PDB file of C-alpha atoms in Angstrom:
ATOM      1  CA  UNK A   1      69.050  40.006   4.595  1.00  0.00           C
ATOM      2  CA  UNK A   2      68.856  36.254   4.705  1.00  0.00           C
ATOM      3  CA  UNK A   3      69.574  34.767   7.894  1.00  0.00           C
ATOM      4  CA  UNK A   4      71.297  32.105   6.416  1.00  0.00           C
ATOM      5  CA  UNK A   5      73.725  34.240   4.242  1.00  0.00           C
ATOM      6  CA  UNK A   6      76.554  34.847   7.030  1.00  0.00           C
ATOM      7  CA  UNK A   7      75.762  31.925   9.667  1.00  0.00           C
ATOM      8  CA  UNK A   8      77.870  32.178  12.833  1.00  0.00           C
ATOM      9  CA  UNK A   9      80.070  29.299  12.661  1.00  0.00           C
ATOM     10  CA  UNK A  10      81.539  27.854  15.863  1.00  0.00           C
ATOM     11  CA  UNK A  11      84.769  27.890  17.491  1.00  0.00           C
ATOM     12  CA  UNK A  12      85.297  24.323  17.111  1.00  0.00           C
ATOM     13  CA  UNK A  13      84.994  24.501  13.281  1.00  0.00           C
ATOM     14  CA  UNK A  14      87.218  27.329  12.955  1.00  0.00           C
ATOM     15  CA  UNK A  15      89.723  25.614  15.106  1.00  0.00           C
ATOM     16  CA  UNK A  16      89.605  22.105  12.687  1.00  0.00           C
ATOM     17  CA  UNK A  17      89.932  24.830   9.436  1.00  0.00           C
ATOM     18  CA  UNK A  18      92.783  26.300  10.886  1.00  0.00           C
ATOM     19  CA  UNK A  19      93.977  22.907  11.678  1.00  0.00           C
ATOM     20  CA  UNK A  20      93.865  22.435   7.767  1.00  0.00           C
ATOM     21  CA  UNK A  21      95.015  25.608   6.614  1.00  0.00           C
ATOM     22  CA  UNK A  22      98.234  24.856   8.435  1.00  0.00           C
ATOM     23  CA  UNK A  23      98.842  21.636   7.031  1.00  0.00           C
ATOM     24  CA  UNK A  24      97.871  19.946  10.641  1.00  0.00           C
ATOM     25  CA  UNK A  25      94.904  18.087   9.209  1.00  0.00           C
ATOM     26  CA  UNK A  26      94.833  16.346   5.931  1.00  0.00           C
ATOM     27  CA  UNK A  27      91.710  17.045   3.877  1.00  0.00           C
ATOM     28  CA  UNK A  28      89.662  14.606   2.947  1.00  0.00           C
ATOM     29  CA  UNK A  29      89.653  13.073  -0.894  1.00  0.00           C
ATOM     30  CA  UNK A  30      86.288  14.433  -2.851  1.00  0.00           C
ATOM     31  CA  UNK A  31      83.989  12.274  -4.223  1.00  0.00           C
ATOM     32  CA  UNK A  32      81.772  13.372  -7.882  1.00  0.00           C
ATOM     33  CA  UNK A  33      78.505  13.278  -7.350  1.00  0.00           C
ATOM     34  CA  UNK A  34      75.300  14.480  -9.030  1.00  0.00           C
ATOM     35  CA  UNK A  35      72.509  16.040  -7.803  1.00  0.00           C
ATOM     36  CA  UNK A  36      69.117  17.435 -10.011  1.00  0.00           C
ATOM     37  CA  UNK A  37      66.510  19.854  -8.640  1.00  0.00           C
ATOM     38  CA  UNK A  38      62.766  18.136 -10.142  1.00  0.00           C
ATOM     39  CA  UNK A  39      61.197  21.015 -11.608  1.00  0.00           C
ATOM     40  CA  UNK A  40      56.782  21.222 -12.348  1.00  0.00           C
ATOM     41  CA  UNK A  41      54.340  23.569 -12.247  1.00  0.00           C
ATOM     42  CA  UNK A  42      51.954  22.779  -9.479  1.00  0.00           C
ATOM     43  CA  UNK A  43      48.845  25.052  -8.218  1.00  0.00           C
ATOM     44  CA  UNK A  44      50.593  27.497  -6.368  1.00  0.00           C
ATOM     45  CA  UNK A  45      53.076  28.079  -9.026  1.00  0.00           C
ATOM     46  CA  UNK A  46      57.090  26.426  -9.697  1.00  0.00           C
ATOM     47  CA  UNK A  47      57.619  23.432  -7.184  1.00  0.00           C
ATOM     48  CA  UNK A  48      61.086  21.953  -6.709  1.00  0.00           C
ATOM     49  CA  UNK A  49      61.016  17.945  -5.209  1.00  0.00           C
ATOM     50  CA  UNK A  50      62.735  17.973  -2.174  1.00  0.00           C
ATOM     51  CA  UNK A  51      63.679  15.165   0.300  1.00  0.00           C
ATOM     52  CA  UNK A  52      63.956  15.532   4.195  1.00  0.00           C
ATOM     53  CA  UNK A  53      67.394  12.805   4.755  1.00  0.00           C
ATOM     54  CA  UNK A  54      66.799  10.117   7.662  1.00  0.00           C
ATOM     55  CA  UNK A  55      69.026  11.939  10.957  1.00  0.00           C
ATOM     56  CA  UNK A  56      70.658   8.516  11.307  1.00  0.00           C
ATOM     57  CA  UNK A  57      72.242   9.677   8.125  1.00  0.00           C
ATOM     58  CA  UNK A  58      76.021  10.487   8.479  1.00  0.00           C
ATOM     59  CA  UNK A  59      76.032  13.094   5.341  1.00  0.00           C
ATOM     60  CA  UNK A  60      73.600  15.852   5.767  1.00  0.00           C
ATOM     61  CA  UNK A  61      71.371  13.945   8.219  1.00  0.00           C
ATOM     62  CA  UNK A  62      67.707  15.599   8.912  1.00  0.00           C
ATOM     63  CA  UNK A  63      68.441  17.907   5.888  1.00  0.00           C
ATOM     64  CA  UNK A  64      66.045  18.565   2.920  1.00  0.00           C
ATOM     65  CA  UNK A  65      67.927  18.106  -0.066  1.00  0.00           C
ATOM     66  CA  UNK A  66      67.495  17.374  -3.724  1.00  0.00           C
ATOM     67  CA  UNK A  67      67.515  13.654  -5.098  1.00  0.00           C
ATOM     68  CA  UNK A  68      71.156  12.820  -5.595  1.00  0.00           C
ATOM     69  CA  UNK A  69      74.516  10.936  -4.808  1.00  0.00           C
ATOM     70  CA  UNK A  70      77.711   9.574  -5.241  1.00  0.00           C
ATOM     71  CA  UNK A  71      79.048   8.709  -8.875  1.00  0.00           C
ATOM     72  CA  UNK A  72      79.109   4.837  -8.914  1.00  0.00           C
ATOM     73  CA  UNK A  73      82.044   3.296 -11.088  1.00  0.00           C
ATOM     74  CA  UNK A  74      79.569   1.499 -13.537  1.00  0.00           C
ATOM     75  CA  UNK A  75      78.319   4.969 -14.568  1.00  0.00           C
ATOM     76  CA  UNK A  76      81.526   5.252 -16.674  1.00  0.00           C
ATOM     77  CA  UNK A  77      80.222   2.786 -19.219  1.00  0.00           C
ATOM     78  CA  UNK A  78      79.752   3.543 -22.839  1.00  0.00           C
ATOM     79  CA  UNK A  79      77.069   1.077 -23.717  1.00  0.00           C
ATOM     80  CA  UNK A  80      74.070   3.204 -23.055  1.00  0.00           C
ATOM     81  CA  UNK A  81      72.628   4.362 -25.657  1.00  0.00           C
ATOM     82  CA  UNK A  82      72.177   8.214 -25.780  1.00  0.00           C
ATOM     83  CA  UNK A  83      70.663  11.157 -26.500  1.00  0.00           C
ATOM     84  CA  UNK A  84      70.758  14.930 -26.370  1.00  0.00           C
ATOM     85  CA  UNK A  85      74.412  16.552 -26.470  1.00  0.00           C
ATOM     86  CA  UNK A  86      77.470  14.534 -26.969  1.00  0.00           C
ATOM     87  CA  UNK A  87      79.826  13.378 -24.310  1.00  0.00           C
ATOM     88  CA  UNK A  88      82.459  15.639 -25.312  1.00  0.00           C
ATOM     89  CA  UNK A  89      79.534  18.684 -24.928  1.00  0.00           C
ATOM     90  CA  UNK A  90      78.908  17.706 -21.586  1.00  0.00           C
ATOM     91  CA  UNK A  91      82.115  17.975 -20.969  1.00  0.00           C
ATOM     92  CA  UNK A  92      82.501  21.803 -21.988  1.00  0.00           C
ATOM     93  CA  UNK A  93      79.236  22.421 -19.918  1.00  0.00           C
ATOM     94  CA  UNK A  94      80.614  20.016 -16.636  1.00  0.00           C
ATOM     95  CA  UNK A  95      83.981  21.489 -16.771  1.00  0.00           C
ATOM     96  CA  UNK A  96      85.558  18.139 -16.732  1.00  0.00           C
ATOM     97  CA  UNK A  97      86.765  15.351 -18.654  1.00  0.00           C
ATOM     98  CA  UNK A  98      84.685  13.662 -21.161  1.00  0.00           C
ATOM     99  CA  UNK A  99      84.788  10.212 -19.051  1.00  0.00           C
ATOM    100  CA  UNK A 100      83.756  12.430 -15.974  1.00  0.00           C
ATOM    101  CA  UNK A 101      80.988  14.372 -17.892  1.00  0.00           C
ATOM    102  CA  UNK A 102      79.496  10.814 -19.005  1.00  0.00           C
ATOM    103  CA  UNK A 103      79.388   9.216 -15.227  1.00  0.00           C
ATOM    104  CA  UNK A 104      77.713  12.584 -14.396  1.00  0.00           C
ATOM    105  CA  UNK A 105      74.894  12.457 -16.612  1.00  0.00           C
ATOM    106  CA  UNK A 106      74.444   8.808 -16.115  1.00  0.00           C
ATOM    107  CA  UNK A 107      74.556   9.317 -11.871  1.00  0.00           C
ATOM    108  CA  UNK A 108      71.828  12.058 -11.764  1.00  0.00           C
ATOM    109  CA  UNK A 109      69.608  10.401 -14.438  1.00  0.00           C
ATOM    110  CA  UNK A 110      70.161   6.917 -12.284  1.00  0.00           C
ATOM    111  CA  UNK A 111      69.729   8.697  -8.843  1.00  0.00           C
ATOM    112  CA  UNK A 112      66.874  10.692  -9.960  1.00  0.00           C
ATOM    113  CA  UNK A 113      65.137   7.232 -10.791  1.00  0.00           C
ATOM    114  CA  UNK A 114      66.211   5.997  -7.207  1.00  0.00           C
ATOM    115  CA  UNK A 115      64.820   8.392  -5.097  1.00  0.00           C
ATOM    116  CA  UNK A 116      62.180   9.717  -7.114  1.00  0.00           C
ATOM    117  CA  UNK A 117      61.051   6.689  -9.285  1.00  0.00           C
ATOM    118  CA  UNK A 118      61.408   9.381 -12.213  1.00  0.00           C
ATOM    119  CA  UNK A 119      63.189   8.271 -15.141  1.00  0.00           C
ATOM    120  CA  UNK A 120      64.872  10.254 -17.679  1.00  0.00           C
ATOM    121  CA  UNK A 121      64.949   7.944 -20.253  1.00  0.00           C
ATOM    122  CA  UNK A 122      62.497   6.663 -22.706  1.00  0.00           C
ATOM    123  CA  UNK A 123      62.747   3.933 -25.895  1.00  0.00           C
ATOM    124  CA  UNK A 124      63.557   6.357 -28.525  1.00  0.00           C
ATOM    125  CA  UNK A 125      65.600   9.603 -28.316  1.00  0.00           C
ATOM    126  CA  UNK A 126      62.018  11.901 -28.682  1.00  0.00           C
ATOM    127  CA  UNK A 127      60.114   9.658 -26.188  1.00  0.00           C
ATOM    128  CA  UNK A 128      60.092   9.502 -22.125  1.00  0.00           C
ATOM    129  CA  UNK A 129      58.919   6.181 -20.432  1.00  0.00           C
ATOM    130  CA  UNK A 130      55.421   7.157 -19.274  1.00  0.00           C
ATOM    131  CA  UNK A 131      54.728   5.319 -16.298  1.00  0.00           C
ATOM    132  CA  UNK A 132      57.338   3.395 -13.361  1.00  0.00           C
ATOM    133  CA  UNK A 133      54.552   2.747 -11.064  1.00  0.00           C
ATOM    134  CA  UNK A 134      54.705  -0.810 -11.919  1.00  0.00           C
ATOM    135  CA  UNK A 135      56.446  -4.146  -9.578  1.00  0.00           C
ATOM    136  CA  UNK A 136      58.754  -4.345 -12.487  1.00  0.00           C
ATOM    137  CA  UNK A 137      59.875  -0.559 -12.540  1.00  0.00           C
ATOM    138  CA  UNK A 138      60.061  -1.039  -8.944  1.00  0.00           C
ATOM    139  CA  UNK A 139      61.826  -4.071  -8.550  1.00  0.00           C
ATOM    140  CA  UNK A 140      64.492  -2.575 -10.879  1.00  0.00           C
ATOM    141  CA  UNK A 141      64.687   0.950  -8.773  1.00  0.00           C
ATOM    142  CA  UNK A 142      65.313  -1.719  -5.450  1.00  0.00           C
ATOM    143  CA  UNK A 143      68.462  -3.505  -6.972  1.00  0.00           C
ATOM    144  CA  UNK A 144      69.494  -0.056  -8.791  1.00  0.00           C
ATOM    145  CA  UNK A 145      69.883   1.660  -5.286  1.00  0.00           C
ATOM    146  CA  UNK A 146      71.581  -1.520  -3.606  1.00  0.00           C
ATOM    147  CA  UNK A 147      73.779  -1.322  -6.588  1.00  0.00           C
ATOM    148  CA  UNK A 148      72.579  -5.027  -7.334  1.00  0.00           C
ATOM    149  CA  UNK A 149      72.267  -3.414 -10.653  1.00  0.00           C
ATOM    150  CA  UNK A 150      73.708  -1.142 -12.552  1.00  0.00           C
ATOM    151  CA  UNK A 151      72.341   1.469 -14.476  1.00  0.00           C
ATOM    152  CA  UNK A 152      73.563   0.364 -18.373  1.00  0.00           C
ATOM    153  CA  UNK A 153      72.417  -3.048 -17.719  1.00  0.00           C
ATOM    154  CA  UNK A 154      69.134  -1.456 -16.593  1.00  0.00           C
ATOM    155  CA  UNK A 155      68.934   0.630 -19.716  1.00  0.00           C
ATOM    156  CA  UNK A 156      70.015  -2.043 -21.707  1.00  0.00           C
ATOM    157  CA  UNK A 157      67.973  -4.582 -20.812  1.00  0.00           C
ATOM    158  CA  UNK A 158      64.801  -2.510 -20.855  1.00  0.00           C
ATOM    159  CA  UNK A 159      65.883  -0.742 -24.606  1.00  0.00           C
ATOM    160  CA  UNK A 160      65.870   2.629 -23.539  1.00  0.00           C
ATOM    161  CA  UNK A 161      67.599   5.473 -24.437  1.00  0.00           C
ATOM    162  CA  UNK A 162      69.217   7.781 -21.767  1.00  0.00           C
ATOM    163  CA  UNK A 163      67.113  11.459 -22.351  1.00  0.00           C
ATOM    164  CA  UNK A 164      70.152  13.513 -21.460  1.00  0.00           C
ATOM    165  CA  UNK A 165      68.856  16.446 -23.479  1.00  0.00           C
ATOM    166  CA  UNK A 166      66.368  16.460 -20.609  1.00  0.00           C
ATOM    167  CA  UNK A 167      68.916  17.739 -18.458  1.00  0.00           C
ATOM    168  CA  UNK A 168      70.223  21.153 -17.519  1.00  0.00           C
ATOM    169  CA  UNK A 169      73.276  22.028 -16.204  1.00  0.00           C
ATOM    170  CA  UNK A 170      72.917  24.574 -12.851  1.00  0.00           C
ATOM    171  CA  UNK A 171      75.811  25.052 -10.543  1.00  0.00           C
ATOM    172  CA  UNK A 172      78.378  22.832  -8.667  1.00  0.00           C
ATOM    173  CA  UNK A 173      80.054  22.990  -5.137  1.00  0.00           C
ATOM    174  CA  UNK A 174      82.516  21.279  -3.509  1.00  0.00           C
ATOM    175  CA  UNK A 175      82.222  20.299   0.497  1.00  0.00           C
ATOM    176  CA  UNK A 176      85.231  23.010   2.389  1.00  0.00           C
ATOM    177  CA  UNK A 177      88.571  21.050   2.924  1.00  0.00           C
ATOM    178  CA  UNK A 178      87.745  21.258   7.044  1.00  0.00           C
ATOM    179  CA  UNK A 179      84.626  18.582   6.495  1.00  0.00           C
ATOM    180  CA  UNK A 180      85.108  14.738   7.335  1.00  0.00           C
ATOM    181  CA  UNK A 181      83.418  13.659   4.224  1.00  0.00           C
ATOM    182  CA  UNK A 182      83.483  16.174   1.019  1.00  0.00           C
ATOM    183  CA  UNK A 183      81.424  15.661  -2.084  1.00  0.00           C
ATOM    184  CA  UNK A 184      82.459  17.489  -5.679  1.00  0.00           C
ATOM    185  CA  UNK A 185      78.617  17.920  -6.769  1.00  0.00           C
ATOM    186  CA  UNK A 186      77.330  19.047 -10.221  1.00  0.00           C
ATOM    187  CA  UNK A 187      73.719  20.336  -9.720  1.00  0.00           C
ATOM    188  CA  UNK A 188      71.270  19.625 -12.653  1.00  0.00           C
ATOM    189  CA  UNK A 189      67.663  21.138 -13.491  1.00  0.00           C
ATOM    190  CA  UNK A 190      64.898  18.655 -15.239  1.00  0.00           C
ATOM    191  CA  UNK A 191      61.006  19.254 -15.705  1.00  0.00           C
ATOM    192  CA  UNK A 192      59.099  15.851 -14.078  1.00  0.00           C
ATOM    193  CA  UNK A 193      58.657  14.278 -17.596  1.00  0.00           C
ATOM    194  CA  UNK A 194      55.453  13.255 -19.334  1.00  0.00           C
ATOM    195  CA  UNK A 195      53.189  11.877 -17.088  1.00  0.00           C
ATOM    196  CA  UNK A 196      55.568  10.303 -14.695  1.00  0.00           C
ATOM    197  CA  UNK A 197      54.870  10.951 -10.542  1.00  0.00           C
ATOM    198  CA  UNK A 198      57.494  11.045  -7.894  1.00  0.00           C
ATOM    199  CA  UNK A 199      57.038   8.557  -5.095  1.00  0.00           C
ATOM    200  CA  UNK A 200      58.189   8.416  -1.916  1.00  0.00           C
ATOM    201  CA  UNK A 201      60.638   5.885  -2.169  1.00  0.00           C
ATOM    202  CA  UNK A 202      64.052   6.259  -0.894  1.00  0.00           C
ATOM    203  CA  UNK A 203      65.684   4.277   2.233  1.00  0.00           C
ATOM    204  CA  UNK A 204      67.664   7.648   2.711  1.00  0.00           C
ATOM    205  CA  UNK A 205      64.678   9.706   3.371  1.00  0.00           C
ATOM    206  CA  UNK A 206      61.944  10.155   6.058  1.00  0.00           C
ATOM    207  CA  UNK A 207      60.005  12.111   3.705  1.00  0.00           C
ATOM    208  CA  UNK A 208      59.445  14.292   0.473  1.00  0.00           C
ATOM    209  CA  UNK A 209      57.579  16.913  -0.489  1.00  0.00           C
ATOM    210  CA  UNK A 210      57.221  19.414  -3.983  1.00  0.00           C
ATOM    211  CA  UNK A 211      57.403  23.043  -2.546  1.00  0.00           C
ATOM    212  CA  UNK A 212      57.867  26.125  -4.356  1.00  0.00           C
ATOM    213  CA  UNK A 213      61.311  27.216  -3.860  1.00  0.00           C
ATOM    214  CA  UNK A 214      61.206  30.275  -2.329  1.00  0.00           C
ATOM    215  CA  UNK A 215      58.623  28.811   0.242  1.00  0.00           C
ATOM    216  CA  UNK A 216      61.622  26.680   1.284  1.00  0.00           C
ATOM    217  CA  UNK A 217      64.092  29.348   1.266  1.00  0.00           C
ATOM    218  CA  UNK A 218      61.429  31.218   4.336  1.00  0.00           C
ATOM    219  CA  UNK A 219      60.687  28.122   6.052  1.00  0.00           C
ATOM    220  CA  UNK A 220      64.400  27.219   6.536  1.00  0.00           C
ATOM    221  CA  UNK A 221      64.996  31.249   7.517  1.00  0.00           C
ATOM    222  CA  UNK A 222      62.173  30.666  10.099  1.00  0.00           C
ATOM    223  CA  UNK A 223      63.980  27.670  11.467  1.00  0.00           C
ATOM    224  CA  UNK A 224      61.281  25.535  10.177  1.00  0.00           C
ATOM    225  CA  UNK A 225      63.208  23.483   7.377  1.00  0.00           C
ATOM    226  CA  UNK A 226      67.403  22.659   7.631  1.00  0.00           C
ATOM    227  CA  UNK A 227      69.191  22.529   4.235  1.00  0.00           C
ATOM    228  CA  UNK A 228      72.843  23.361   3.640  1.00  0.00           C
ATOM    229  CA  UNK A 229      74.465  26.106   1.976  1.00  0.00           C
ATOM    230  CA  UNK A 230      74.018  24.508  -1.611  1.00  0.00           C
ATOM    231  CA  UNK A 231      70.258  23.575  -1.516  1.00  0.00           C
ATOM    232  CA  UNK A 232      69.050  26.916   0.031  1.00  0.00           C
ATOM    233  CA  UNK A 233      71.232  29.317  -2.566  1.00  0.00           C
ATOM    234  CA  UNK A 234      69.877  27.091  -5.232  1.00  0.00           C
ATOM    235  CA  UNK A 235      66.513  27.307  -4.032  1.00  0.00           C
ATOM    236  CA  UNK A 236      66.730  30.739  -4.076  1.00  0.00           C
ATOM    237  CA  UNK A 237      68.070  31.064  -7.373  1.00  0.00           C
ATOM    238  CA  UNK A 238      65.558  28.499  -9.086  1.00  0.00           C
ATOM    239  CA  UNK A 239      63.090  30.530  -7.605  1.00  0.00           C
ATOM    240  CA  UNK A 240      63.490  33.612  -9.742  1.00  0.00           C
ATOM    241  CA  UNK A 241      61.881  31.843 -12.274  1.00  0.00           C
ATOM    242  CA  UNK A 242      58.478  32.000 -13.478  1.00  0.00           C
ATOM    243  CA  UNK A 243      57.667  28.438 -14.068  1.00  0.00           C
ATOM    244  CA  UNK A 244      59.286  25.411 -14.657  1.00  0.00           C
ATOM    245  CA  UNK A 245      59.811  25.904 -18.554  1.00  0.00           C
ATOM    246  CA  UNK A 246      61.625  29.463 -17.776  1.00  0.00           C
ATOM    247  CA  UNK A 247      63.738  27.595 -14.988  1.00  0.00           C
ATOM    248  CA  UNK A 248      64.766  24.876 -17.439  1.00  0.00           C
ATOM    249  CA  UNK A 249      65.617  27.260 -19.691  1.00  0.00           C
ATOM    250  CA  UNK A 250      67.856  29.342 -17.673  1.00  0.00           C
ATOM    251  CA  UNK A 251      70.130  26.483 -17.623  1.00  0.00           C
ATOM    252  CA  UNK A 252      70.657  26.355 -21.362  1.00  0.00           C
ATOM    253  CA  UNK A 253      74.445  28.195 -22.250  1.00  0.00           C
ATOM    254  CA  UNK A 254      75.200  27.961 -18.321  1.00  0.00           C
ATOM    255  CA  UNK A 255      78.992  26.469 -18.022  1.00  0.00           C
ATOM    256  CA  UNK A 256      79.691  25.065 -14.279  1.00  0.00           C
ATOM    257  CA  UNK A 257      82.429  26.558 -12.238  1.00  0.00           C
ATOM    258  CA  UNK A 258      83.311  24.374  -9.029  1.00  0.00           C
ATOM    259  CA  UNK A 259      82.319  26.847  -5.810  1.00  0.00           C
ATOM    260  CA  UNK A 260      84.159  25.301  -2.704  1.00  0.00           C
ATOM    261  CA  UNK A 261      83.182  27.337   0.594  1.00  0.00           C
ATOM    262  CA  UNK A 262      85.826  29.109   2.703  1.00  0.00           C
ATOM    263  CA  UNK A 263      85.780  30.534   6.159  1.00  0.00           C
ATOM    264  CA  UNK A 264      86.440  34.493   5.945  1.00  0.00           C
ATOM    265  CA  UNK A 265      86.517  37.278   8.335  1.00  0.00           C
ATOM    266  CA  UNK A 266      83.588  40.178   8.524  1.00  0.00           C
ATOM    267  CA  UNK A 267      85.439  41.687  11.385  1.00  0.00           C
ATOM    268  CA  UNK A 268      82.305  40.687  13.625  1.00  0.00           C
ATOM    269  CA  UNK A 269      83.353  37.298  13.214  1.00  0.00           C
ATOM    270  CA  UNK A 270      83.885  34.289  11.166  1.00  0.00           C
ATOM    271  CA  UNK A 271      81.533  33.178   8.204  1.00  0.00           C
ATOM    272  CA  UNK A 272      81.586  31.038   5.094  1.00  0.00           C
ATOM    273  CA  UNK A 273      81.661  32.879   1.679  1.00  0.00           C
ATOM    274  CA  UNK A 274      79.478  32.725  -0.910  1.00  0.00           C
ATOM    275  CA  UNK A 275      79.339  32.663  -4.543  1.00  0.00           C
ATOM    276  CA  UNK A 276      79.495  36.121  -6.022  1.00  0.00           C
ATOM    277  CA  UNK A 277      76.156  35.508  -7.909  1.00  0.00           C
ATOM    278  CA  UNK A 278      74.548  35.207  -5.060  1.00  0.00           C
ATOM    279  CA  UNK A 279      75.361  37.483  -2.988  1.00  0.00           C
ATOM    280  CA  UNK A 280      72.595  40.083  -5.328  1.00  0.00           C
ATOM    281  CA  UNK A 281      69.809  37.608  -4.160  1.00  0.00           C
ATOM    282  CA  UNK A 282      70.915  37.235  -0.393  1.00  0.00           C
ATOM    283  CA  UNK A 283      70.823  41.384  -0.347  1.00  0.00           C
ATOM    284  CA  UNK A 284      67.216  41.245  -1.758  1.00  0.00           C
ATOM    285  CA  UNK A 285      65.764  39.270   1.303  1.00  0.00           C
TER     286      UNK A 285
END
């Protein structure tokens, strides 16, 4: 059984839920954000790109996580050009509003970029942009994460086309009510495209690294690696997959259904819960 399935969670934090449940504590407003596990086939087998967060951070700090943030209010625009399924299809898949589903798609694809220098996105709707090594493609990632850009004029400028076909829906989780800041978080799957390369580039990371998913799931089980809840059941899960094609495809027909952690009773103690799906895969460890 994984070690991480039923954590023992301390007094304190059962105190501030309780503090909630009773209407003492007001929980914090969500924000959408988007999140997509990298996908390739390296030597060994499936990788997933995965970034260890600076501690100083105040969200997750010293955890490895996928690239990913916050919805920005620019990614509700409907000048970029696109491709793949329609807004409104999105929106089935998302389980949200069509204006929702777009910022979604546009956030991953634009955070992807930032902290991996990969871009989903090419000048046609059948081609991918082959290499952002360049100053240019850098220069553009920079004032994209300060937000001195935004992502449509950065599309739009350039001519390309936003490659949301190269997208997969996964899962999505919402931070428990008890937590200072809480994030409503859509996880996406997408194979590193054409010849791009990842680069170590993010200000919110002290390092990165392409691992194969259930490598990641032992070395945070020997204490080795931290992730949260999210990132080590999705690790898991991706990891049941062959190869990168047969992860990406796993995601085709999935519909997301907002998980949001609670803190149950085993009768030994106090845990969080976990999705039903997973709980087949936790057993199996």
């Amino acid at each position: 059984m994984s070690a991480l399935r039923r954590p023992p969670l301390p007094q304190s934090l059962i105190d501030q839920a309780r503090a909630y449940g009773a209407g003492d504590a007001t929980p914090a407003e969500p924000r959408n954000a988007a999140t997509v596990i990298l996908l390739r086939d390296g030597s060994p087998g499936l990788e997933v790109y995965l970034l260890r967060r600076q501690t100083s951070m105040a969200f997750a700090g010293g955890m490895c996580v996928f690239p990913g943030g916050g919805v920005d209010p620019r990614d509700f625009s409907e000048d970029v050009a696109w491709a793949g399924p329609s807004v409104d299809e999105w929106a089935t898949t998302l389980g949200c509003e069509p204006a929702l589903a777009r910022a979604l798609v546009c956030a991953a694809v634009r955070e992807t970029f930032e902290e991996s220098g990969v871009l989903l996105a090419g000048t046609s709707p059948e081609s991918v942009v082959e290499d952002t090594t360049g100053e240019g493609w850098e220069a553009d990632r920079v004032a994209l994460e300060t937000r001195e850009l935004s992502m449509t004029d950065f599309l739009v400028r350039r001519g390309l086309v936003l490659r949301t076909d190269l997208l997969g829906a996964w899962s999505g989780w919402l931070t428990p009510v008890f937590e200072p800041r809480r994030y409503r978080t859509w996880f996406f799957v997408a194979m590193l495209p054409g010849s791009q390369v990842t680069r170590d580039v993010s200000s919110e990371s002290s390092s990165v690294t392409w691992m194969q998913p259930l490598a990641a799931v032992a070395a945070v089980e020997a204490g080795d690696m931290m992730m949260m809840p999210p990132t080590f059941l999705t690790c898991l899960d991706v990891g049941q997959h062959a190869n990168a094609e047969a992860a990406h495809q796993a995601a085709s027909g999935r519909t997301v259904e907002i998980f949001t952690p609670e803190i149950v009773s085993t009768g030994e103690g106090f845990v969080l819960s976990t999705p039903p799906a997973y709980e087949a895969l936790l057993d199996a460890r």
